[in-house]
Coordinates of C-alpha atoms and ligand atoms in Angstrom, one line a residue:
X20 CA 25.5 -27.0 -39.3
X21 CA 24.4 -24.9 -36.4
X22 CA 26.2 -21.4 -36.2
X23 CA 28.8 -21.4 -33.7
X24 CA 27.9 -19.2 -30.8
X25 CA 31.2 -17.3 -31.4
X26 CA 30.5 -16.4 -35.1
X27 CA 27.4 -14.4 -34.5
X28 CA 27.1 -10.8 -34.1
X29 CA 26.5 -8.6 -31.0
X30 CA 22.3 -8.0 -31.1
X31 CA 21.9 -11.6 -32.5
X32 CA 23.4 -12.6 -29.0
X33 CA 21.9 -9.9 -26.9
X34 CA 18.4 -11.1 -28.5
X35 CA 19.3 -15.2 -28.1
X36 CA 20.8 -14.4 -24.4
X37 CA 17.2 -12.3 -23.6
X38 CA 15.3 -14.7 -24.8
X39 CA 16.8 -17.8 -23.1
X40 CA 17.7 -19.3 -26.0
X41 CA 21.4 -19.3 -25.2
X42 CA 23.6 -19.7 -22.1
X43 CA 26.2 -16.8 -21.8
X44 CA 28.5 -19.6 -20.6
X45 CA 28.1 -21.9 -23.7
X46 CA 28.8 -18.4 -25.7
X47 CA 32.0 -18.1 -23.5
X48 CA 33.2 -21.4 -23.8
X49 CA 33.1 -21.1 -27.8
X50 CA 34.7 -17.7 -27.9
X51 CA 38.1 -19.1 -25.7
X52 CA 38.3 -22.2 -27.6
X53 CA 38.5 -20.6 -31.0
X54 CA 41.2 -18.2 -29.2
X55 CA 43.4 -20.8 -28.0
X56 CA 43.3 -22.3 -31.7
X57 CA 43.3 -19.4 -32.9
X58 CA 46.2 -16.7 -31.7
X59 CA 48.8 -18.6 -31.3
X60 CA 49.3 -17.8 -35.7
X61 CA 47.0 -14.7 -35.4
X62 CA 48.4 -12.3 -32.4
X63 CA 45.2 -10.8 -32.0
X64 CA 45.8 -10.8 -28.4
X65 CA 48.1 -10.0 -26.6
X66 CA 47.6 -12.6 -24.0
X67 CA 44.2 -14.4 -22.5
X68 CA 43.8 -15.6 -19.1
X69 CA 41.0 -17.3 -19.8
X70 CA 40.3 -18.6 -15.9
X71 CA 40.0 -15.2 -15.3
X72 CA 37.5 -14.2 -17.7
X73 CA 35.2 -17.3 -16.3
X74 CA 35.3 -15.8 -13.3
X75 CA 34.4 -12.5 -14.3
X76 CA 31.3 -13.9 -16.1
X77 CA 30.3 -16.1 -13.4
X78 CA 30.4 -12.9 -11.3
X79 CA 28.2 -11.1 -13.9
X80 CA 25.9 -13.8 -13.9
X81 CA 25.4 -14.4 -10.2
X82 CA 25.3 -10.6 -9.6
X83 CA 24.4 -8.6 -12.6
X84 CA 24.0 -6.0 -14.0
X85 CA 21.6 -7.0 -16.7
X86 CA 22.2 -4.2 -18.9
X87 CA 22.6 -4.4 -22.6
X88 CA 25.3 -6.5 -23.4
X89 CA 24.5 -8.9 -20.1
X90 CA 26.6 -11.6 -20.5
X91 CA 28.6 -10.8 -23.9
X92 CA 32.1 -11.0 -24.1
X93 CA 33.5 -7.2 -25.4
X94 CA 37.1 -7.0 -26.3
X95 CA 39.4 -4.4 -25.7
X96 CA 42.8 -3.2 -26.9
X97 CA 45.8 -2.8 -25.0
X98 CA 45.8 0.7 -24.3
X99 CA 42.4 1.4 -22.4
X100 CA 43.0 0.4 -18.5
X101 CA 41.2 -2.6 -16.6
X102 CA 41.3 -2.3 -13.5
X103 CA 44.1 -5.1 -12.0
X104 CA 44.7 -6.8 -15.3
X105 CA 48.0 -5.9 -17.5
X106 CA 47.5 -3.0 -19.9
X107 CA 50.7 -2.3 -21.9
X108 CA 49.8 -0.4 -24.7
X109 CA 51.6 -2.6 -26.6
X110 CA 55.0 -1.3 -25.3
X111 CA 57.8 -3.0 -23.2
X112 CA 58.1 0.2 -21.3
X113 CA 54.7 -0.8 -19.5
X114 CA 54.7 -4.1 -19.2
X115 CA 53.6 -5.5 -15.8
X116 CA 51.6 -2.3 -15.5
X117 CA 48.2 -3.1 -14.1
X118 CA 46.0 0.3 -13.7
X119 CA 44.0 0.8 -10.3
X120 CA 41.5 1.6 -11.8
X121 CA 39.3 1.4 -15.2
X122 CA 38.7 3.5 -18.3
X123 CA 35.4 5.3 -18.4
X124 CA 34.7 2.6 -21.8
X125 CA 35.6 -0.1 -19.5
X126 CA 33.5 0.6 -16.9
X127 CA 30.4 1.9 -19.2
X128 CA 30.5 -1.8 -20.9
X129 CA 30.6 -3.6 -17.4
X130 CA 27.9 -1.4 -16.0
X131 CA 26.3 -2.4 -19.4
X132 CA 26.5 -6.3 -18.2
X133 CA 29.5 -7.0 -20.5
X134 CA 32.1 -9.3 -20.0
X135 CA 35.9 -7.6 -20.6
X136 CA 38.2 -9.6 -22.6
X137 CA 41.4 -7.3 -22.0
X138 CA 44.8 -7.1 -24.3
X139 CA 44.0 -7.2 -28.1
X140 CA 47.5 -6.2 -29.8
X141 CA 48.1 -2.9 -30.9
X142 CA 51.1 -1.0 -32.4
X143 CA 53.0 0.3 -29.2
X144 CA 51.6 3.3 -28.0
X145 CA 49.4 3.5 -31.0
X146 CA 52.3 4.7 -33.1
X147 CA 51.6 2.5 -36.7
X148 CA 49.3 1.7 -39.4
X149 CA 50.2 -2.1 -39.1
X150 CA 50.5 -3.5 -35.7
X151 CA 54.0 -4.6 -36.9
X152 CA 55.1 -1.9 -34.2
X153 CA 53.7 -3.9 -30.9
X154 CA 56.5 -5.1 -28.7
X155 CA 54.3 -8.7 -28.1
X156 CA 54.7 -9.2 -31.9
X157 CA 52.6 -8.6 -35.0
X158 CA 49.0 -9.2 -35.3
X159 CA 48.4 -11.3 -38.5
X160 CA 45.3 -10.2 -41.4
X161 CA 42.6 -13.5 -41.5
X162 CA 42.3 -12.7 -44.6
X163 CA 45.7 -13.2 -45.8
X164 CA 48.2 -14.0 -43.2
X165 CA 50.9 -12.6 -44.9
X166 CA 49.3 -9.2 -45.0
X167 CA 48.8 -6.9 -42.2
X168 CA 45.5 -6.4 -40.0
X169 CA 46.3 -2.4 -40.3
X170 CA 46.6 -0.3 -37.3
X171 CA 47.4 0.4 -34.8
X172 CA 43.8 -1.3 -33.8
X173 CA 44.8 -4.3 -35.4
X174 CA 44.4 -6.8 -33.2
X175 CA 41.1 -5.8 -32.7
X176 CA 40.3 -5.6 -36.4
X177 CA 41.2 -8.8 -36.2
X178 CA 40.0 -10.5 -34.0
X179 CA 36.6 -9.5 -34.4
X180 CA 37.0 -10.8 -38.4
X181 CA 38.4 -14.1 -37.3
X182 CA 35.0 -14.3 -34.6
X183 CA 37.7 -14.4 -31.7
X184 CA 36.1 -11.6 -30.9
X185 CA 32.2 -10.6 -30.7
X186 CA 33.0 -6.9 -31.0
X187 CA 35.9 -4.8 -29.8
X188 CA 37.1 -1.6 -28.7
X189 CA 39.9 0.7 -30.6
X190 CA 41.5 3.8 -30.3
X191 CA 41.7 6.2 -33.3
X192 CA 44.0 9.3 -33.6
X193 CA 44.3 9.2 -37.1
X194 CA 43.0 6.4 -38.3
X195 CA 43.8 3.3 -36.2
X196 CA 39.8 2.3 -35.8
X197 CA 39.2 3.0 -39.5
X198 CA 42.5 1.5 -41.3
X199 CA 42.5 -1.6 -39.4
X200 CA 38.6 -1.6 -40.4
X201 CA 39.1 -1.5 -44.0
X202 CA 42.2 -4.0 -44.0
X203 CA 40.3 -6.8 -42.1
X204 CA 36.9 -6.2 -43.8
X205 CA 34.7 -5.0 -40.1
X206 CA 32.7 -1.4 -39.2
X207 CA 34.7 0.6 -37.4
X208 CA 33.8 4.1 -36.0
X209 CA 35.7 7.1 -34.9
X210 CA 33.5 9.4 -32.9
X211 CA 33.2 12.8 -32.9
X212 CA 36.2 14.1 -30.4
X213 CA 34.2 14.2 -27.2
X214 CA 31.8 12.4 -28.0
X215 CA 33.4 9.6 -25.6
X216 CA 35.6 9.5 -22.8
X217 CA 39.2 9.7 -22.5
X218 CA 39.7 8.9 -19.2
X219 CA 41.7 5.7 -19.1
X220 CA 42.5 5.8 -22.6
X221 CA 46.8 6.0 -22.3
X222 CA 47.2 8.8 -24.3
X223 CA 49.3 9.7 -27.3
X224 CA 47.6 13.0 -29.1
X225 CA 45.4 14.4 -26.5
X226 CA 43.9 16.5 -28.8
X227 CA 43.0 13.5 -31.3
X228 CA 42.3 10.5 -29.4
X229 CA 39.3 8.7 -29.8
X230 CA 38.2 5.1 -28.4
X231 CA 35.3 3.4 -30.5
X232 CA 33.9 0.3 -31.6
X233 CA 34.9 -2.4 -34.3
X234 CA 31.8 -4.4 -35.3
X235 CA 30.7 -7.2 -37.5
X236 CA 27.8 -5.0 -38.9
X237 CA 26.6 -1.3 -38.2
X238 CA 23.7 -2.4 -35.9
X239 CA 26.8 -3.7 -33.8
X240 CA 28.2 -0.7 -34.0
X241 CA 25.4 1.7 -33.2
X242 CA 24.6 -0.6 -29.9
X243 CA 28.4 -0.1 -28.9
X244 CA 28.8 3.3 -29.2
X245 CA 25.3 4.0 -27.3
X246 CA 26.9 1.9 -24.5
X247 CA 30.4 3.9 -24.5
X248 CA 29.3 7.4 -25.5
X249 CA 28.4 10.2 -23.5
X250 CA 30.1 12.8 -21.1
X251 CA 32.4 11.8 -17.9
X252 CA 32.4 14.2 -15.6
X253 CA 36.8 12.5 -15.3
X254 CA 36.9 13.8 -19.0
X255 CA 36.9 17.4 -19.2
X256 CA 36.8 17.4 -23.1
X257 CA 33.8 14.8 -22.9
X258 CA 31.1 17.2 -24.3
X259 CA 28.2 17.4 -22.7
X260 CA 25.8 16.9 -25.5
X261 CA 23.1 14.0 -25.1
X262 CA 23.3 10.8 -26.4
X263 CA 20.7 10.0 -29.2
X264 CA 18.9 6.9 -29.6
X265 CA 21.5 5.3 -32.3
X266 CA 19.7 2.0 -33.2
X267 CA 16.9 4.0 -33.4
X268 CA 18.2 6.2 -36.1
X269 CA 19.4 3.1 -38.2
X270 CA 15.8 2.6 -39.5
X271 CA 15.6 6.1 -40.7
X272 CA 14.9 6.9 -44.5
X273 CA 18.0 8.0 -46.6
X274 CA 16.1 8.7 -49.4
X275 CA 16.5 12.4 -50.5
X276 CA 20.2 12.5 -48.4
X277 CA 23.0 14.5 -50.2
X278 CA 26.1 12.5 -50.2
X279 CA 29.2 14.8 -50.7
X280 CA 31.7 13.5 -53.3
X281 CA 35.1 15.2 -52.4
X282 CA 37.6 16.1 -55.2
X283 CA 40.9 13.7 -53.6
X284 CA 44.4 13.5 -54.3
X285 CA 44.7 10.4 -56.3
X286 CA 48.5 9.5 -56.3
X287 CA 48.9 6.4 -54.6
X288 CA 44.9 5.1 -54.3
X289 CA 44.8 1.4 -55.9
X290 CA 42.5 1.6 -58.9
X291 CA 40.5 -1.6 -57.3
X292 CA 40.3 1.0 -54.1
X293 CA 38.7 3.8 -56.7
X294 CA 36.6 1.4 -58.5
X295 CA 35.0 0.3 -55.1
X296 CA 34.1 3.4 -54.3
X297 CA 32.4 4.4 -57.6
X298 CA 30.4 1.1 -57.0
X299 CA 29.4 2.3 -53.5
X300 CA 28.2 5.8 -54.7
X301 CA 26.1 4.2 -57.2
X302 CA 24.6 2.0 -54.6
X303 CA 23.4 4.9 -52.4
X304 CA 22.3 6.7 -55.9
X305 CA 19.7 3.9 -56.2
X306 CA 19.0 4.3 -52.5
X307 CA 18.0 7.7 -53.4
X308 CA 20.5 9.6 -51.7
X309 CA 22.1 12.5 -54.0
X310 CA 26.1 13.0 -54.7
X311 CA 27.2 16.4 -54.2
X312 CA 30.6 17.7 -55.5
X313 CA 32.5 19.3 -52.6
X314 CA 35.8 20.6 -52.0
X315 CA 38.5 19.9 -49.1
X316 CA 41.5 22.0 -50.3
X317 CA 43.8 21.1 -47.2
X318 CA 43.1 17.3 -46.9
X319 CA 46.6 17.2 -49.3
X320 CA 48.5 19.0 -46.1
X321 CA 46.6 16.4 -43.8
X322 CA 49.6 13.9 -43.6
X323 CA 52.2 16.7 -42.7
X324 CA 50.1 18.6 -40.6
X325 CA 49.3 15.2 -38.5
X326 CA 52.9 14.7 -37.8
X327 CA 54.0 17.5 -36.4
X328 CA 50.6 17.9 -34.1
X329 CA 50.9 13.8 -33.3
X330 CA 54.3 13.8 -32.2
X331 CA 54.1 17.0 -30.6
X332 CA 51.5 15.9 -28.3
X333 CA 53.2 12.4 -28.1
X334 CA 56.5 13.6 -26.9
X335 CA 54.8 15.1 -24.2
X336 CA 52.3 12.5 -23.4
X337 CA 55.5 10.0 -23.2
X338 CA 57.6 11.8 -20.6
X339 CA 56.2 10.6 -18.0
X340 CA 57.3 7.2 -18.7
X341 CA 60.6 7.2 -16.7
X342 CA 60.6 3.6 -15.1
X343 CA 59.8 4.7 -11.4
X344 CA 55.6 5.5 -11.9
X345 CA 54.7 2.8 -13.9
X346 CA 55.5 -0.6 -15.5
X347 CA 58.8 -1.6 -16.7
X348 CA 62.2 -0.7 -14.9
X349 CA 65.5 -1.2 -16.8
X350 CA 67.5 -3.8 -14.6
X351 CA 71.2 -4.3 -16.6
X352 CA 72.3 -0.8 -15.5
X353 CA 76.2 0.4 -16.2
X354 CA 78.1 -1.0 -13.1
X355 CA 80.2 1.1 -11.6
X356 CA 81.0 2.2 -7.8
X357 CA 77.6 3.5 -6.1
X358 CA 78.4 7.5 -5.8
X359 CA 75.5 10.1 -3.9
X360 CA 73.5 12.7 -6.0
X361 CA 73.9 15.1 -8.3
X362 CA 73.4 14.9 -12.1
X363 CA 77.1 15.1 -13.6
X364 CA 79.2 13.3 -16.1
X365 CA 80.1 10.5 -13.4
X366 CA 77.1 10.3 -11.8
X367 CA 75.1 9.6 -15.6
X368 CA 77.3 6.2 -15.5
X369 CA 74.9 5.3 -12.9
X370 CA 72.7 6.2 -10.5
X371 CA 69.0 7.6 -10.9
X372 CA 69.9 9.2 -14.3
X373 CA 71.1 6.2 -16.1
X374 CA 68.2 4.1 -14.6
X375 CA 65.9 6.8 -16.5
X376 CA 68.0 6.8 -19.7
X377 CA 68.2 3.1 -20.0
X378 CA 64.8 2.7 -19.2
X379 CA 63.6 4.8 -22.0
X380 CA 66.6 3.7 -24.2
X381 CA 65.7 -0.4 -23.9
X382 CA 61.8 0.5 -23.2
X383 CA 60.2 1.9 -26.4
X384 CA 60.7 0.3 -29.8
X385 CA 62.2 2.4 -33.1
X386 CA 59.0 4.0 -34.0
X387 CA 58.4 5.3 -30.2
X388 CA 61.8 6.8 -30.1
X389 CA 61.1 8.6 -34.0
X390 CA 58.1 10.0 -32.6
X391 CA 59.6 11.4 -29.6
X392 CA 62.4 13.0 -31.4
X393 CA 59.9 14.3 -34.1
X394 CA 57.8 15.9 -31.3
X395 CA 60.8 17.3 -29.7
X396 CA 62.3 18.9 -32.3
X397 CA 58.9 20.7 -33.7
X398 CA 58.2 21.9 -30.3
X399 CA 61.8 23.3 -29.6
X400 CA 62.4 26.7 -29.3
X401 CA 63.4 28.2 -32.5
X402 CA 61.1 25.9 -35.0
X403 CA 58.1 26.0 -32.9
X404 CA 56.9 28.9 -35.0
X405 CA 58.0 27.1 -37.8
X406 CA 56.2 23.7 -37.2
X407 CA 53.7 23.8 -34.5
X408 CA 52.1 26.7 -34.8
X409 CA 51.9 26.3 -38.4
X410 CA 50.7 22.7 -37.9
X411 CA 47.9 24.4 -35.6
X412 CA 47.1 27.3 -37.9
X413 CA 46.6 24.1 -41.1
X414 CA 44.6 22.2 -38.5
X415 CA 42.0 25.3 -38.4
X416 CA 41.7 25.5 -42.1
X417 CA 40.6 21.8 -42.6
X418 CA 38.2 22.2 -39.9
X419 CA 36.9 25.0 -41.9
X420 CA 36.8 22.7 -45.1
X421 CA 34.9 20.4 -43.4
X422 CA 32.5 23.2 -41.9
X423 CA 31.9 23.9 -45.4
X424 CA 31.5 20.7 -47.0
X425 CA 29.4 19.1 -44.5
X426 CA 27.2 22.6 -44.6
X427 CA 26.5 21.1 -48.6
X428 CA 25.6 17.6 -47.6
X429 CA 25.0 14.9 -45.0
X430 CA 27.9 12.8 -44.7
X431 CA 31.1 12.9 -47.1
X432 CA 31.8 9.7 -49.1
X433 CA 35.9 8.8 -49.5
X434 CA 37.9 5.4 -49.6
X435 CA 39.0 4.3 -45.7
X436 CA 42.5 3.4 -47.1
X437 CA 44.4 4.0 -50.6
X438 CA 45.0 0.4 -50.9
X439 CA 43.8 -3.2 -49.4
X440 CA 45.7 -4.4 -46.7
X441 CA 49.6 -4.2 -47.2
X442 CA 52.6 -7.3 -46.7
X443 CA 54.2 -7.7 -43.5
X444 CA 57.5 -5.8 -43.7
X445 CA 56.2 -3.9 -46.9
X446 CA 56.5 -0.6 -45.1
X447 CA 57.8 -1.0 -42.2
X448 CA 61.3 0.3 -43.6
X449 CA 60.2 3.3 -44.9
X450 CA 58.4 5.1 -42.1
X451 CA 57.0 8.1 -45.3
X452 CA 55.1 4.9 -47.0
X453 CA 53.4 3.8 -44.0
X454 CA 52.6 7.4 -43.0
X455 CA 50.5 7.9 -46.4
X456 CA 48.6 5.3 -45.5
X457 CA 46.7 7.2 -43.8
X458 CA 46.0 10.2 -45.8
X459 CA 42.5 10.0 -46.1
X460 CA 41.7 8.9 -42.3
X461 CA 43.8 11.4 -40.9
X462 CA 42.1 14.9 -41.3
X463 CA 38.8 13.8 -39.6
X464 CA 41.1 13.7 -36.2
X465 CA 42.3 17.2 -37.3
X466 CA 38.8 18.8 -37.4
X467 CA 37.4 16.6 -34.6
X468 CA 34.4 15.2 -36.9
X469 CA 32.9 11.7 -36.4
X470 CA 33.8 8.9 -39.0
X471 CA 33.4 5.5 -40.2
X472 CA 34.7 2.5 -42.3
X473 CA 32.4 0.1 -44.0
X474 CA 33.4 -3.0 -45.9
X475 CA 33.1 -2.2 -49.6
X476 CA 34.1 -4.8 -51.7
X477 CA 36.9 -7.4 -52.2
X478 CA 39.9 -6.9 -54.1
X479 CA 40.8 -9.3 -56.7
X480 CA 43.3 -11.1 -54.5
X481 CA 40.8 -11.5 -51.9
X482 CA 41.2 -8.5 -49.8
X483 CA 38.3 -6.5 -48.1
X484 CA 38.7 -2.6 -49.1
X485 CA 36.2 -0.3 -46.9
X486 CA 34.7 2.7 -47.7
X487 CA 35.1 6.2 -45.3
X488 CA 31.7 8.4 -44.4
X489 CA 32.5 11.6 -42.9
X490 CA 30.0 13.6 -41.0
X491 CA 29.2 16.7 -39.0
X492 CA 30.3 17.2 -35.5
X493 CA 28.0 14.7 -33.0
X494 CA 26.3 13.4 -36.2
X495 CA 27.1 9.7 -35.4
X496 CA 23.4 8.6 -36.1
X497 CA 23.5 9.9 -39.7
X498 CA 26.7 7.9 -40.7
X499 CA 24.8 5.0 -39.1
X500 CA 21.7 5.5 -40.9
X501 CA 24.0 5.7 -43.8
X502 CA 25.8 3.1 -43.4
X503 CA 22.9 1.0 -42.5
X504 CA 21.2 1.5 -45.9
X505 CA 24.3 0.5 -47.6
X506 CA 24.4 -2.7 -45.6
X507 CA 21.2 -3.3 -46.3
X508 CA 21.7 -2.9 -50.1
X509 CA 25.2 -5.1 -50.0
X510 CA 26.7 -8.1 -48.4
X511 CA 30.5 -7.1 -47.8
X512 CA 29.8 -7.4 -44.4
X513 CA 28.6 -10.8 -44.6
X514 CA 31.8 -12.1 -46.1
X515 CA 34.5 -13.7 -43.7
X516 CA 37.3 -15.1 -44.2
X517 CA 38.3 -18.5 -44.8
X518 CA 39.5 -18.8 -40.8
X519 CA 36.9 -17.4 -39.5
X520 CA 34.8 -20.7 -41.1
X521 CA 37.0 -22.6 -39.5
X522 CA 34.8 -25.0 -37.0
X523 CA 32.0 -22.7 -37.6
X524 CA 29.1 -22.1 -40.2
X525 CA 27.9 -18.5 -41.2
Ligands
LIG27 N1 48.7 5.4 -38.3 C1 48.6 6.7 -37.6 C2 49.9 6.9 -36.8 O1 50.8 6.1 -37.0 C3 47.4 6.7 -36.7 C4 47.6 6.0 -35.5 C5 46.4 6.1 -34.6 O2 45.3 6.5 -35.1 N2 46.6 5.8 -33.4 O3 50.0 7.7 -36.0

């Protein structure tokens, strides 16, 4: 049986589509029909207007450009802005939003000849390690559709491990690119902090946010991130560093590369997690690469620290949604006879104020509202000493860990995610759980350095785990070259799950 067009990965495509041997429109064509079968049970998008995206490839095609990615469908999530098309952030408070304009990713991968596929699900506002937090519903794991996809990138996690998507953009503040990576059994890679463009990105940490690709294999992801990387002049913490050659670096030697082994706190990582990992470090041992003991003595403060920063940063970022500048308005205000100005106790029963408060009140979900209040509080007077400015002064001392560990070695070697992907409703309860399920992706946000997840293994119920490489600032092309080798050497990435075989051979 032929593989479906839809089931291959990005530079099979790009060579297929270069050569002739494949119509972009045939690729299209398979890529919606698998999503209308497909997302109704999976939620990896939000919504699809799939006349829309016909047009925009028909546009492509008559007019270019031929860059790259000319005629490939690229999808992206719910929080970076395409011009004229919905872009939610997978909140009710901005629905019916449609952005005038694009994100610098967006625009890099149309000028790269892409085709945009907007709206895969998300937790709202990128608050969640599940994507059970989205307004438009949870995103379902392929692998398991009782389990989550992870998060908050979820939907595009998924979506490119079910092949409804070819490749996919995410966001990453702590570990939504990653997480989601390791749960639905993809690459995914958070770049160095400046490394890409913000611009367009709807923020929640300023200070943390990342966008970055989720890939069937590392050569995907290399060819991605040299599309989206780069400074932006509409970015003024896009560094202006150059862009290597990343594909180029994927056939590099790894032979005599020290891989630092860090000393992690254990509580809570699955032993089929652990015993994964010890599999992986014994398959870059025979690749020649050398494990080095290191140390990261604040990576057990990494959760805490993250959550005062995170919400600080978020509470801020989310004032500004107030139902007048953008999106959603709350209609079913308090009736009540129309009275002129002034802020006082009759005039909050309606009025401008009340339109604000119910707004916010019926606009963002529980975890929104726990995040603003957690933000509000460590940055009020009185415990900002206490919280924030201790939360920055921790943030300086991993950085310095990580200074001095990847001064030792070439990338760092840890597990994506303690455990394989998690039930729906598992955590959702007990906001702490879901929190730690992030403690190992979390401090590479806090100190700014680029990182990936590669699938690792299988648990024994089925489940992809992933493993985490760390690296030095702008050092992108050595966790590819890494990551590469290990590919090379394994064939996690090669397994799918059984819906992605659905109608298609692999
Ligand atoms: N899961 C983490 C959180 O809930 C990270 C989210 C992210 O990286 N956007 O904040």
């Amino acid at each position: 049986m032929p593989v479906a067009p839809a089931a291959l990965t990005l530079h099979e495509l790009r060579e297929q589509i270069a050569a002739g041997a494949l119509d972009p429109r045939a690729l299209l064509r398979d890529l919606l029909e698998r999503i209308s079968r497909l997302n109704p049970s999976l939620r990896a998008y939000i919504a699809v207007d799939p006349e829309r995206v016909l047009a925009q490839l028909e546009a492509r095609l008559q007019h270019g450009p031929r860059g790259p990615l000319f005629g490939i469908p690229i999808t992206v999530k719910d929080n970076l802005c395409v011009s004229g098309e919905e872009t939610a952030c997978g909140s009710q408070i901005l629905s019916g939003f449609r952005p005038p304009y694009h994100a610098t990713v967006v625009e890099r991968l149309l000028q790269a000849g892409a085709v945009v596929i907007p709206r895969a699900n998300m937790d709202e506002f990128a608050f969640g390690s599940s994507t059970e937090t989205s307004a438009f519903g949870p995103t379902r794991n392929p692998w398991d559709p009782a389990r989550v996809p992870g998060g908050s990138s979820g939907g595009s996690a998924a979506a490119v491990a079910a092949d409804v998507a070819i490749a996919a953009l995410g966001t990453d503040t702590g570990g939504s690119i990653r997480q989601p990576a390791s749960f639905c059994g993809v690459v995914g890679l958070k770049p160095t902090y400046g490394r890409v463009s913000r611009y367009g990105l709807i923020a929640f940490a300023s200070s943390l946010d990342q966008a970055g690709p989720l890939t069937k294999d590392v050569t995907d992801c290399a060819l991605l991130l040299s599309v989206i990387a780069g400074q932006d002049a509409r970015d003024s913490t896009s560094a202006p560093m150059p862009v290597p050659d990343y594909l180029a670096a994927l056939s590099e030697p790894v032979k005599g590369l020290r891989v630092g082994v860090p000393a992690l706190p254990s509580d809570g990582l699955d032993p089929q997690v652990a015993a994964a990992l010890e599999e992986a470090q014994r398959v870059l041992e025979r690749l020649g690469m050398r494990p080095v003991p290191v140390e990261l003595p604040h990576i057990r403060h990494a959760v805490e620290t993250y959550y005062i920063i995170a919400t600080a940063e978020a509470s801020s970022n989310l004032a500004r949604y107030d139902g007048v500048r953008y999106g959603w308005r709350a209609t079913a205000l308090p009736a009540g006879p129309a009275r002129g100005g002034g802020i006082d106790a009759s005039s909050a029963q309606r009025g401008l104020l009340p339109m604000y408060l119910q707004t916010r009140a019926q606009g963002f979900g529980a975890e929104a509202v726990r995040r603003i209040l957690l933000g509000t509080y460590v940055l009020s007077r009185g415990y900002y000493d206490a919280y924030y400015l201790q939360g920055m002064k921790v943030r300086t001392l991993m950085k310095r860990d990580f200074d001095a560990a990847l001064a030792q070695c070439d990338a760092l070697l840890l597990p994506t995610a303690p455990t394989p992907a998690f039930r729906l409703g598992e955590k959702l309860a007990d906001p702490l759980q879901m929190y730690l399920s992030d403690i190992y992706t979390i401090s590479a946000n806090l100190a700014g350095v680029p990182a990936m997840s590669v699938p690792c293994g299988l648990s024994r119920e089925g489940l992809p785990i992933g493993l985490q490489l760390i690296g030095a600032p702008f050092q992108e092309a050595m966790l590819l070259r890494v990551a590469r080798a290990y590919e090379q050497a394994t064939d996690w990435h090669r397994r799918r799950p059984a819906l992605a075989a659905a109608g298609t051979a692999r």
